mmCIF file of C-alpha atoms in Angstrom:
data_model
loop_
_atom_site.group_PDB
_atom_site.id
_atom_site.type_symbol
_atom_site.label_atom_id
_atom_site.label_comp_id
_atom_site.label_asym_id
_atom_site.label_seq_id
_atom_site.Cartn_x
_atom_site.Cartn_y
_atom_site.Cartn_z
ATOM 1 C CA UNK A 1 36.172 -32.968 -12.208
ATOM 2 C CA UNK A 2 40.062 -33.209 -11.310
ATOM 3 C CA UNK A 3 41.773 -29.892 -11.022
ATOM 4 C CA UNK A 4 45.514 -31.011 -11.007
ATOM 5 C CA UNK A 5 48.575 -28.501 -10.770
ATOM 6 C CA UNK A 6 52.119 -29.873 -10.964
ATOM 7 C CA UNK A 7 55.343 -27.887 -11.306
ATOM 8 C CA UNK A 8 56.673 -25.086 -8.164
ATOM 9 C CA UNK A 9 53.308 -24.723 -6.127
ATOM 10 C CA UNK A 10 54.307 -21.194 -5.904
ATOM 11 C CA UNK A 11 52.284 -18.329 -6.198
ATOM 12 C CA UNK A 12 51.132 -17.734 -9.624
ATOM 13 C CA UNK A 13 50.443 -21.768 -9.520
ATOM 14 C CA UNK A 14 48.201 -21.150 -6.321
ATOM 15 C CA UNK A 15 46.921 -18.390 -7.952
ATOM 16 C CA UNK A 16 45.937 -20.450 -10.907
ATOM 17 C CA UNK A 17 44.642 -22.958 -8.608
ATOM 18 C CA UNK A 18 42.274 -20.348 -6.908
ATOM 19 C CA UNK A 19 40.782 -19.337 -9.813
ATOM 20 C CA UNK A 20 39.818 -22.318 -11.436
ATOM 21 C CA UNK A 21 38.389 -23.807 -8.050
ATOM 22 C CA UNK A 22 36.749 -20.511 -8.040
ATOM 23 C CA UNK A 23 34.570 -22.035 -11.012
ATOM 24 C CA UNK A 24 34.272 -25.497 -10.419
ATOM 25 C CA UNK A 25 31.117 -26.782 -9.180
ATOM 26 C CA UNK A 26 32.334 -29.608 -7.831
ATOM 27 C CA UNK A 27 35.849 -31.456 -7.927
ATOM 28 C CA UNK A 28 39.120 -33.004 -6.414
ATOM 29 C CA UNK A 29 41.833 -30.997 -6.558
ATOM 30 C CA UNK A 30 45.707 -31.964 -6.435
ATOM 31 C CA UNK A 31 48.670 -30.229 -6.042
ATOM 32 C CA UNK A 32 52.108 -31.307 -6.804
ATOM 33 C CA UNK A 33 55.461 -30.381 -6.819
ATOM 34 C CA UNK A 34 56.640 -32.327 -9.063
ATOM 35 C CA UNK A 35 54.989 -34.889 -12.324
ATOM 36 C CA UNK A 36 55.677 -37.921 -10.356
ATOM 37 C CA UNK A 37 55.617 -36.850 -6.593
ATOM 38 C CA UNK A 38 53.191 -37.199 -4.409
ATOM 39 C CA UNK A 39 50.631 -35.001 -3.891
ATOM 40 C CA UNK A 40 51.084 -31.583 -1.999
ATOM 41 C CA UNK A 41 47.681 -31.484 -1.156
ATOM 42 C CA UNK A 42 44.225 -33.484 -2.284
ATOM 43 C CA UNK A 43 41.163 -32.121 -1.375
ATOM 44 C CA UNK A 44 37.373 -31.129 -2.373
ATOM 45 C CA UNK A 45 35.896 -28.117 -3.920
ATOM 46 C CA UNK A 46 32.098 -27.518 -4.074
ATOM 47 C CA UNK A 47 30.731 -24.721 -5.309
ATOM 48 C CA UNK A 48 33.810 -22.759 -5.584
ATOM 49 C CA UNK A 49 34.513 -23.699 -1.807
ATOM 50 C CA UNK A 50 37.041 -26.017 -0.524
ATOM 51 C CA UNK A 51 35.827 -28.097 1.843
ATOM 52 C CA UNK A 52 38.263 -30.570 2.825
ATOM 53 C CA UNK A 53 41.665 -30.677 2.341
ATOM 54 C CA UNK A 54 44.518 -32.543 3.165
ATOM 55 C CA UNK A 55 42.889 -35.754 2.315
ATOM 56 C CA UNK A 56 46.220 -37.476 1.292
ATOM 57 C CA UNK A 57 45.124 -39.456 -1.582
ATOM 58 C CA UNK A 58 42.832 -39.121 -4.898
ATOM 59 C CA UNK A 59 41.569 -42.144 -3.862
ATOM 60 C CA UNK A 60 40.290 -40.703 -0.510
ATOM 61 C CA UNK A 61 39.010 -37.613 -1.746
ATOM 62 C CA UNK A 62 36.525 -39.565 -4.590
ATOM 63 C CA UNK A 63 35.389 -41.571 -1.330
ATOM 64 C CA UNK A 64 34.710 -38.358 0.405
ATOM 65 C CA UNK A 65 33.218 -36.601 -2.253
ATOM 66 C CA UNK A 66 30.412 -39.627 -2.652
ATOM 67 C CA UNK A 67 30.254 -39.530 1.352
ATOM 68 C CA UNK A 68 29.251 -35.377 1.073
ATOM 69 C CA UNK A 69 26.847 -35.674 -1.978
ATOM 70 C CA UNK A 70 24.829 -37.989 0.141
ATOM 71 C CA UNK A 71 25.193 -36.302 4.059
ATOM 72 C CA UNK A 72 24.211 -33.053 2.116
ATOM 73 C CA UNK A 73 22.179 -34.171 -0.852
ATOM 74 C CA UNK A 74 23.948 -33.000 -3.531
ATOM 75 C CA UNK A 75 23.093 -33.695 -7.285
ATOM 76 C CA UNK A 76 25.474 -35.298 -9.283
ATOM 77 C CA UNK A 77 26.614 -32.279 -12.018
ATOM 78 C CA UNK A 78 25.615 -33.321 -15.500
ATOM 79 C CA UNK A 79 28.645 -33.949 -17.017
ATOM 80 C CA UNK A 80 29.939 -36.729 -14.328
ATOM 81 C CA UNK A 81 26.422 -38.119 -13.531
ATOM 82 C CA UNK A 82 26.642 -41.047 -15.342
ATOM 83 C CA UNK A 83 30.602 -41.795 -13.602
ATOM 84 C CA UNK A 84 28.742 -41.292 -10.008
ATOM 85 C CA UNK A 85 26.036 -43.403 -10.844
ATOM 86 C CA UNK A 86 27.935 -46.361 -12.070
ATOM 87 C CA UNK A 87 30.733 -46.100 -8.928
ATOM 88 C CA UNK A 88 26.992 -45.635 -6.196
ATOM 89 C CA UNK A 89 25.119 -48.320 -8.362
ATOM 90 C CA UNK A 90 27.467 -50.918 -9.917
ATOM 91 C CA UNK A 91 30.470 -50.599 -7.584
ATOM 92 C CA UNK A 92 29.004 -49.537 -4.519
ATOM 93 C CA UNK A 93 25.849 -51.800 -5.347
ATOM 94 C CA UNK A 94 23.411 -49.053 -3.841
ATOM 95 C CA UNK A 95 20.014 -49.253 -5.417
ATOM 96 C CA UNK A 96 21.842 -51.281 -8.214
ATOM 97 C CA UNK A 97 18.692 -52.872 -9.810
ATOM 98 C CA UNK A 98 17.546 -49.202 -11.100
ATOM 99 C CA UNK A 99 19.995 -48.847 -14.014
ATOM 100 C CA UNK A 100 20.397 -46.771 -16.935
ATOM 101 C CA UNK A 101 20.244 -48.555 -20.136
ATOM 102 C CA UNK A 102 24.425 -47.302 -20.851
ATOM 103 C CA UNK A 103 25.147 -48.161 -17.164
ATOM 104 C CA UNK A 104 23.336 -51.659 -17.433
ATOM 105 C CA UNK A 105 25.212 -52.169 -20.881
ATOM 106 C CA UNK A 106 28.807 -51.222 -19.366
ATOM 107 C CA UNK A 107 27.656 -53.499 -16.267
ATOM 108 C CA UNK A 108 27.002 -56.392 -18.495
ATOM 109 C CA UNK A 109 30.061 -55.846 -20.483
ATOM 110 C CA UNK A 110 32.052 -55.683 -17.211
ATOM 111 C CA UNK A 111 30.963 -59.182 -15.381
ATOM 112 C CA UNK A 112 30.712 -61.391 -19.172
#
C-alpha cells in the first residue's frame, strides 16, 4: 500500500514516484530526503490520483485514508482487506462482533 522514496527527491525520483502512483489503486505515499529524515511529503493516492498531500505523518495519512473509504464508500482492495478490517473492526471497534474467522483468531490471540 506504502509507496516510499528516499534518497535526492529530485527529478528522476519524482518521476519514479509519478509513475508508480500512476498504478496504485490506493496507497500512502512518502517522500524523503534522506533514510532517517523526516518525511518530505505524506499523502494519499487513489486511483492513480493524489488526493491529499502534505499530511505530515504516516500515521495521519492511514487515519485519513480510513476517513475517505468511508465519506466516499470505497472498497477495501483485496490484498489489504483483511489489514482494514482488523484496524475498522478490532481497533476501531466498528461493527466488531461481525468477524472473520482469521480476524477473530488474531483478536483472540491479541487480548489472551
Amino acid at each position: 500500500m506504502a509507496i516510499a522514496y528516499c534518497g535526492n527527491v529530485g527529478a528522476s525520483a519524482s518521476e519514479d514516484a509519478k509513475r508508480d502512483m500512476a498504478n496504485t489503486v490506493m496507497g500512502i505515499y512518502t517522500l524523503r530526503r534522506d533514510v532517517d529524515g523526516q518525511p518530505e511529503d505524506v499523502g494519499i493516492v487513489i486511483e492513480g490520483n493524489i488526493v491529499m498531500d502534505n499530511l505530515g505523518s504516516v500515521i495521519v495519512g492511514f487515519v485519513m485514508l480510513l476517513g475517505l473509504i468511508y465519506a466516499l464508500d470505497l472498497s477495501f482492495p483485496d490484498n489489504l482487506k483483511h489489514t482494514f478490517e482488523f484496524m475498522q473492526k478490532v481497533v476501531m471497534n466498528l461493527d466488531g462482533h461481525k468477524l472473520n474467522g482469521k480476524i477473530e483468531s488474531l483478536k483472540i490471540k491479541l487480548f489472551d
